[in-house]
């Protein structure tokens, strides 16, 4: 029990510690960083990214990868903006969000079926479906707009109930999406750590063959992981669309899948699977957004964000590899010592 | 899709499960097979096999490779279908057609390759796929209680909350056994469970097995290790050539008797090479070689012209020895010198210096299945077939075609995909890759596994010819016949050191088999 | 029948496919056969082709290089920026090209080290560097595109750049000549050198390769370097066609190159694939993209079609591969 708590949480503490350090550095060095308004924005962006990372964490903990979430965000944005403006804009916001979750889940299901039933390689499949989904978004936007690029519903979505999804709650300065994100992270933490489904996800991520031999339905768990990943991307898309009051057909080009993976990896969800939980994804998303937000305060141009995210993935993986090797070495040494004591 | 397992019953107060034990049945018949026959492709591999395992006994099963041990176990556990015969549990005939049937009948197998998930805890692993709890929420407290009850019941010392990744091999086996017991297994089959354990770990496993026996569980214990069998088993069934040759009680388990039963009447045929010539200048010297815990201070000299056999059980360090010499493993200490100069740690340099290595696992380490026969043969000889890194295609072609002809590889088509070859031809390709270079030092690890008798004879012929030309041949083998008939000198490993050396008439299969178990022939009856 | 075998096999079948595309274009869009369109198709094919030849080295090892598009942009930006800063001098141009080559080697080495020493999946590493380089390109140029001066005075550096993309030798455009040279050299390397032999061995069975003396890490790093290097070369050529360089140059080309790989019958699991497959894939990608452009399918949308083609081709390969595998199953397991 002791060992488990330590290795599992040391990694979280490292990332969380880095977040605190970053926040301190930015607060001390930039005037406009540490205030309600900016924090509200930071946690809005972190929540959007965090929702994507939250879904991805299920696929990644199960030892997989999903490169299609960017495409899902794109196509769902178009779909939900149409749905939200149906019939004189009277569709309740909750219903629209639910619709987006279902859409995203359906796209995730397609991924899952292709990977587990047609048995295609995950990264090629999701890379291709990701491109396909954003293309589908463009096609739908084309039908609505009559032209290809640009924003659907150019004058903005008029549905108040739907738009309230993207606003702050009461006078707190905290966006609704932030609350939703925190609540869902807690719920998914429970799912991951306390349910059979979560246990099976760890099992297939850690050793898929052994898990299968023990009676875990590997295909079903894997497929469900993709569905969850898609569903959360869909939800994130609805929240973003409401916040922007319009849907953009070029969302698929923003590399959300990449940011989501970066958030997971920096939070401590290993690329190989079997490690990490939604709390790791949460810390990772805050970490990434803190850097991106903080850099803006220094007037550093936007393209640095690409560089930083790429470096973060490589650095975090390198750190985890070394961290893993060191803990493995220590454990070996301990077990040899123990063996000699017998 | 989840296997339909009988959930352990729970007591009305909802507490710990009723842990089934079989103390009261000790001594009664648990598993009996009668007249089991099995054929593969017209070859009879099991003939009239009768096994009898009782409650509360450790029943050992021994036999040489190919004696039929694995086949009978696979029939008992439903992996293979038997051609004829009966299987009875508790005196009742049962039909076992798949692993679920076997589990329902109370039989479970602990394979060498464990089926545990490293990232999960002991308790999680034991209940993986059949977790207690409702609505999909894992019933952690119940799980822990039941595992604790199970652990207490059998007196194991293991922490149910420990992550499996942090456990040693013997503890992992303990978890595997607990997993079997959690489904109310009454017969636990163990297939060479100690092959990857250290001595101390083995001893702990034996203690575990003793506990199981006390609780009335029947254990069918397959092993090559005589001292283990003596230490553990109440009775021993010996198989040879697909037949049961005898059942011994504990007191009758004497090395000499057992080896005689396993080997049968030993015929020293004229096949052995007599009067081979030693090339003194071609010498490989290994001194005080160490590799982790597997090799502890190994020293020997091998000369050109002789075939040096390395015997010993799986896990005795044989494979590591040849890999350390070749440079495929980094030795932790000691020296290897060839013709007086130290042997490099780079495989490439060693190959150019005249080394060759045929690995044990052809599919994983030897063959390039997607490449053609020709490319498979030439892959180790680019140095001889190229100039400034450009391949000489004519030479390459001739090289491959000559090897195909010399070593009679079928089909005689150098463009044929290696994956589609038969096992024997694949091995010819892998061996031919080196023979074509006429290496000065050829290291062979289990060169004839999965190769039929006819092809074996050919392979031996090629190896002997190479030796007669003055090359050093070092051949690791589990096949006693192969060792005693092909090798000129045999070194038997046991526990990471050379245990005994045999030459000439002393090199009998029985002597080698005894040495591999850590017994000197002249010790006779004395054991442990 | 396997798409891999169908496309990767005889050129006869490949020609049928290409002829089909031509036939469709003849009916749908006569502009296809104009001279200006022909040369733009050839440019595209040449760029994809050079990248595909480079990526083939990596794919033969079972890896993937998604950074080729960004690498091309960065190398073009390096050359353009250094040349411009030097006042379009010959020395500046030379420095720029050397710097671009050095940068691409560095990126390739980084990829190789991450894959071999850190055991990272190649697509994650190269996806990361794709974004890193995408961010680096505008940092080099200062955020905007760099345009080479259009007036063709006697300035040798600008002339040289212009000729890289636009000059013709015996009526063959320079990019095509570069492509042909790359095909010949890469094809020769794969088919006739010891390194080529080792690559196929390594992709088919890395463990066995190490045991026959292949230096796995060194050869792996080298493959990633080749891919980056050829991406850099194609970037320089691409920028000289339009005499400009910037962040979005060659953006998303990795999608087209990946499509070329799969359609060209190159096994993404490694060990199988030929240079002629890569060439055919590049022809296919160039023609399909051009066809869509002429039919006024917008560029974002072309990507979606590529995604669909990749998916379908991978599906067919997986299906036929499995059917072939089923036949090969051994009859009865032998006694251990």
PDB file of C-alpha atoms in Angstrom, chain C residues 76-219:
ATOM      1  CA  UNK C  76      13.121  26.887 -46.615  1.00  0.00           C
ATOM      2  CA  UNK C  77      12.801  29.627 -44.004  1.00  0.00           C
ATOM      3  CA  UNK C  78      16.392  29.168 -42.864  1.00  0.00           C
ATOM      4  CA  UNK C  79      17.702  29.457 -46.402  1.00  0.00           C
ATOM      5  CA  UNK C  80      15.492  32.440 -47.243  1.00  0.00           C
ATOM      6  CA  UNK C  81      16.225  34.309 -44.030  1.00  0.00           C
ATOM      7  CA  UNK C  82      20.005  33.869 -44.130  1.00  0.00           C
ATOM      8  CA  UNK C  83      20.146  34.696 -47.831  1.00  0.00           C
ATOM      9  CA  UNK C  84      18.031  37.803 -47.320  1.00  0.00           C
ATOM     10  CA  UNK C  85      20.073  38.959 -44.303  1.00  0.00           C
ATOM     11  CA  UNK C  86      23.249  38.585 -46.318  1.00  0.00           C
ATOM     12  CA  UNK C  87      21.845  40.864 -48.982  1.00  0.00           C
ATOM     13  CA  UNK C  88      21.326  37.998 -51.402  1.00  0.00           C
ATOM     14  CA  UNK C  89      24.990  37.165 -51.649  1.00  0.00           C
ATOM     15  CA  UNK C  90      26.270  33.847 -52.874  1.00  0.00           C
ATOM     16  CA  UNK C  91      28.065  33.214 -49.599  1.00  0.00           C
ATOM     17  CA  UNK C  92      24.853  33.880 -47.714  1.00  0.00           C
ATOM     18  CA  UNK C  93      22.971  31.400 -49.846  1.00  0.00           C
ATOM     19  CA  UNK C  94      25.619  28.776 -49.287  1.00  0.00           C
ATOM     20  CA  UNK C  95      25.578  29.419 -45.527  1.00  0.00           C
ATOM     21  CA  UNK C  96      21.813  29.158 -45.564  1.00  0.00           C
ATOM     22  CA  UNK C  97      21.787  25.839 -47.346  1.00  0.00           C
ATOM     23  CA  UNK C  98      24.468  24.418 -45.067  1.00  0.00           C
ATOM     24  CA  UNK C  99      22.527  25.667 -42.019  1.00  0.00           C
ATOM     25  CA  UNK C 100      19.307  24.094 -43.300  1.00  0.00           C
ATOM     26  CA  UNK C 101      21.027  20.781 -43.879  1.00  0.00           C
ATOM     27  CA  UNK C 102      22.618  20.899 -40.440  1.00  0.00           C
ATOM     28  CA  UNK C 103      19.258  21.686 -38.862  1.00  0.00           C
ATOM     29  CA  UNK C 104      17.589  18.792 -40.618  1.00  0.00           C
ATOM     30  CA  UNK C 105      20.331  16.406 -39.530  1.00  0.00           C
ATOM     31  CA  UNK C 106      19.924  17.616 -35.968  1.00  0.00           C
ATOM     32  CA  UNK C 107      16.166  16.997 -36.096  1.00  0.00           C
ATOM     33  CA  UNK C 108      16.698  13.534 -37.561  1.00  0.00           C
ATOM     34  CA  UNK C 109      19.201  12.668 -34.856  1.00  0.00           C
ATOM     35  CA  UNK C 110      16.769  13.902 -32.209  1.00  0.00           C
ATOM     36  CA  UNK C 111      14.037  11.674 -33.646  1.00  0.00           C
ATOM     37  CA  UNK C 112      16.342   8.698 -33.739  1.00  0.00           C
ATOM     38  CA  UNK C 113      17.561   9.183 -30.188  1.00  0.00           C
ATOM     39  CA  UNK C 114      14.047   9.607 -28.813  1.00  0.00           C
ATOM     40  CA  UNK C 115      12.934   6.420 -30.553  1.00  0.00           C
ATOM     41  CA  UNK C 116      15.956   4.300 -29.664  1.00  0.00           C
ATOM     42  CA  UNK C 117      17.015   5.538 -26.239  1.00  0.00           C
ATOM     43  CA  UNK C 118      13.721   6.844 -24.855  1.00  0.00           C
ATOM     44  CA  UNK C 119      11.687   4.130 -26.600  1.00  0.00           C
ATOM     45  CA  UNK C 120       9.077   6.727 -27.538  1.00  0.00           C
ATOM     46  CA  UNK C 121       6.586   5.829 -30.273  1.00  0.00           C
ATOM     47  CA  UNK C 122       7.854   7.460 -33.448  1.00  0.00           C
ATOM     48  CA  UNK C 123       4.552   9.082 -34.300  1.00  0.00           C
ATOM     49  CA  UNK C 124       4.458  10.902 -30.959  1.00  0.00           C
ATOM     50  CA  UNK C 125       8.037  12.145 -31.331  1.00  0.00           C
ATOM     51  CA  UNK C 126       7.567  13.316 -34.885  1.00  0.00           C
ATOM     52  CA  UNK C 127       4.135  14.783 -34.148  1.00  0.00           C
ATOM     53  CA  UNK C 128       5.811  16.787 -31.397  1.00  0.00           C
ATOM     54  CA  UNK C 129       8.581  18.011 -33.651  1.00  0.00           C
ATOM     55  CA  UNK C 130       6.008  18.757 -36.344  1.00  0.00           C
ATOM     56  CA  UNK C 131       4.490  21.325 -34.007  1.00  0.00           C
ATOM     57  CA  UNK C 132       7.846  22.501 -32.681  1.00  0.00           C
ATOM     58  CA  UNK C 133       9.087  23.180 -36.198  1.00  0.00           C
ATOM     59  CA  UNK C 134       5.761  24.722 -37.166  1.00  0.00           C
ATOM     60  CA  UNK C 135       6.396  27.187 -34.346  1.00  0.00           C
ATOM     61  CA  UNK C 136      10.062  27.624 -35.180  1.00  0.00           C
ATOM     62  CA  UNK C 137       9.476  28.610 -38.803  1.00  0.00           C
ATOM     63  CA  UNK C 138       7.860  32.003 -38.053  1.00  0.00           C
ATOM     64  CA  UNK C 139      10.413  32.608 -35.314  1.00  0.00           C
ATOM     65  CA  UNK C 140      13.070  32.374 -38.012  1.00  0.00           C
ATOM     66  CA  UNK C 141      11.266  34.593 -40.474  1.00  0.00           C
ATOM     67  CA  UNK C 142       9.927  37.020 -37.880  1.00  0.00           C
ATOM     68  CA  UNK C 143       6.348  35.939 -38.380  1.00  0.00           C
ATOM     69  CA  UNK C 144       5.699  36.677 -42.026  1.00  0.00           C
ATOM     70  CA  UNK C 145       6.488  35.108 -45.369  1.00  0.00           C
ATOM     71  CA  UNK C 146       9.781  35.954 -47.008  1.00  0.00           C
ATOM     72  CA  UNK C 147       9.544  36.706 -50.708  1.00  0.00           C
ATOM     73  CA  UNK C 148      12.605  36.516 -52.886  1.00  0.00           C
ATOM     74  CA  UNK C 149      12.937  39.580 -55.122  1.00  0.00           C
ATOM     75  CA  UNK C 150      11.050  39.068 -58.335  1.00  0.00           C
ATOM     76  CA  UNK C 151      13.117  41.255 -60.660  1.00  0.00           C
ATOM     77  CA  UNK C 152      15.599  38.955 -62.267  1.00  0.00           C
ATOM     78  CA  UNK C 153      18.739  41.040 -62.246  1.00  0.00           C
ATOM     79  CA  UNK C 154      22.160  39.552 -62.352  1.00  0.00           C
ATOM     80  CA  UNK C 155      22.050  38.663 -58.664  1.00  0.00           C
ATOM     81  CA  UNK C 156      23.510  35.206 -58.629  1.00  0.00           C
ATOM     82  CA  UNK C 157      21.942  34.017 -55.372  1.00  0.00           C
ATOM     83  CA  UNK C 158      18.387  34.852 -56.409  1.00  0.00           C
ATOM     84  CA  UNK C 159      19.021  33.460 -59.854  1.00  0.00           C
ATOM     85  CA  UNK C 160      20.297  30.270 -58.345  1.00  0.00           C
ATOM     86  CA  UNK C 161      17.262  29.894 -56.108  1.00  0.00           C
ATOM     87  CA  UNK C 162      14.992  30.658 -59.046  1.00  0.00           C
ATOM     88  CA  UNK C 163      16.690  28.095 -61.200  1.00  0.00           C
ATOM     89  CA  UNK C 164      16.308  25.415 -58.528  1.00  0.00           C
ATOM     90  CA  UNK C 165      12.576  25.587 -58.923  1.00  0.00           C
ATOM     91  CA  UNK C 166      12.013  26.872 -62.403  1.00  0.00           C
ATOM     92  CA  UNK C 167      14.877  26.145 -64.725  1.00  0.00           C
ATOM     93  CA  UNK C 168      14.517  23.392 -67.271  1.00  0.00           C
ATOM     94  CA  UNK C 169      17.210  21.088 -68.549  1.00  0.00           C
ATOM     95  CA  UNK C 170      16.281  19.458 -71.824  1.00  0.00           C
ATOM     96  CA  UNK C 171      12.783  20.734 -71.156  1.00  0.00           C
ATOM     97  CA  UNK C 172      12.641  18.832 -67.873  1.00  0.00           C
ATOM     98  CA  UNK C 173      11.921  21.078 -64.878  1.00  0.00           C
ATOM     99  CA  UNK C 174      14.565  21.109 -62.155  1.00  0.00           C
ATOM    100  CA  UNK C 175      12.299  19.742 -59.387  1.00  0.00           C
ATOM    101  CA  UNK C 176      11.674  16.669 -61.509  1.00  0.00           C
ATOM    102  CA  UNK C 177      15.399  16.252 -61.976  1.00  0.00           C
ATOM    103  CA  UNK C 178      15.916  16.504 -58.225  1.00  0.00           C
ATOM    104  CA  UNK C 179      13.175  13.939 -57.706  1.00  0.00           C
ATOM    105  CA  UNK C 180      14.717  11.604 -60.250  1.00  0.00           C
ATOM    106  CA  UNK C 181      18.111  11.959 -58.615  1.00  0.00           C
ATOM    107  CA  UNK C 182      16.640  11.222 -55.186  1.00  0.00           C
ATOM    108  CA  UNK C 183      14.826   8.166 -56.536  1.00  0.00           C
ATOM    109  CA  UNK C 184      17.996   6.853 -58.116  1.00  0.00           C
ATOM    110  CA  UNK C 185      20.139   7.421 -55.034  1.00  0.00           C
ATOM    111  CA  UNK C 186      17.568   6.210 -52.504  1.00  0.00           C
ATOM    112  CA  UNK C 187      16.643   3.279 -54.720  1.00  0.00           C
ATOM    113  CA  UNK C 188      20.272   2.331 -55.085  1.00  0.00           C
ATOM    114  CA  UNK C 189      20.818   2.633 -51.329  1.00  0.00           C
ATOM    115  CA  UNK C 190      17.867   0.399 -50.532  1.00  0.00           C
ATOM    116  CA  UNK C 191      18.428  -2.156 -53.252  1.00  0.00           C
ATOM    117  CA  UNK C 192      22.179  -2.398 -53.528  1.00  0.00           C
ATOM    118  CA  UNK C 193      23.977  -1.311 -50.389  1.00  0.00           C
ATOM    119  CA  UNK C 194      24.599  -3.088 -47.142  1.00  0.00           C
ATOM    120  CA  UNK C 195      22.697  -0.328 -45.346  1.00  0.00           C
ATOM    121  CA  UNK C 196      19.619  -1.066 -47.454  1.00  0.00           C
ATOM    122  CA  UNK C 197      19.912  -4.762 -46.667  1.00  0.00           C
ATOM    123  CA  UNK C 198      20.197  -3.970 -42.978  1.00  0.00           C
ATOM    124  CA  UNK C 199      17.140  -1.695 -43.054  1.00  0.00           C
ATOM    125  CA  UNK C 200      14.899  -4.425 -44.424  1.00  0.00           C
ATOM    126  CA  UNK C 201      16.303  -6.881 -41.886  1.00  0.00           C
ATOM    127  CA  UNK C 202      15.838  -4.426 -39.053  1.00  0.00           C
ATOM    128  CA  UNK C 203      12.254  -3.684 -39.973  1.00  0.00           C
ATOM    129  CA  UNK C 204      11.442  -7.370 -40.261  1.00  0.00           C
ATOM    130  CA  UNK C 205      13.041  -8.580 -37.027  1.00  0.00           C
ATOM    131  CA  UNK C 206      15.054  -6.175 -34.861  1.00  0.00           C
ATOM    132  CA  UNK C 207      16.101  -8.839 -32.339  1.00  0.00           C
ATOM    133  CA  UNK C 208      17.475 -11.157 -34.985  1.00  0.00           C
ATOM    134  CA  UNK C 209      19.170  -8.187 -36.679  1.00  0.00           C
ATOM    135  CA  UNK C 210      21.109  -7.347 -33.551  1.00  0.00           C
ATOM    136  CA  UNK C 211      22.257 -10.978 -33.385  1.00  0.00           C
ATOM    137  CA  UNK C 212      23.713 -10.859 -36.893  1.00  0.00           C
ATOM    138  CA  UNK C 213      25.720  -7.802 -36.002  1.00  0.00           C
ATOM    139  CA  UNK C 214      23.443  -4.943 -37.085  1.00  0.00           C
ATOM    140  CA  UNK C 215      24.030  -1.853 -34.984  1.00  0.00           C
ATOM    141  CA  UNK C 216      20.372  -1.179 -34.395  1.00  0.00           C
ATOM    142  CA  UNK C 217      20.581   2.266 -32.845  1.00  0.00           C
ATOM    143  CA  UNK C 218      23.027   3.705 -35.326  1.00  0.00           C
ATOM    144  CA  UNK C 219      21.078   2.462 -38.326  1.00  0.00           C
TER     145      UNK C 219
END
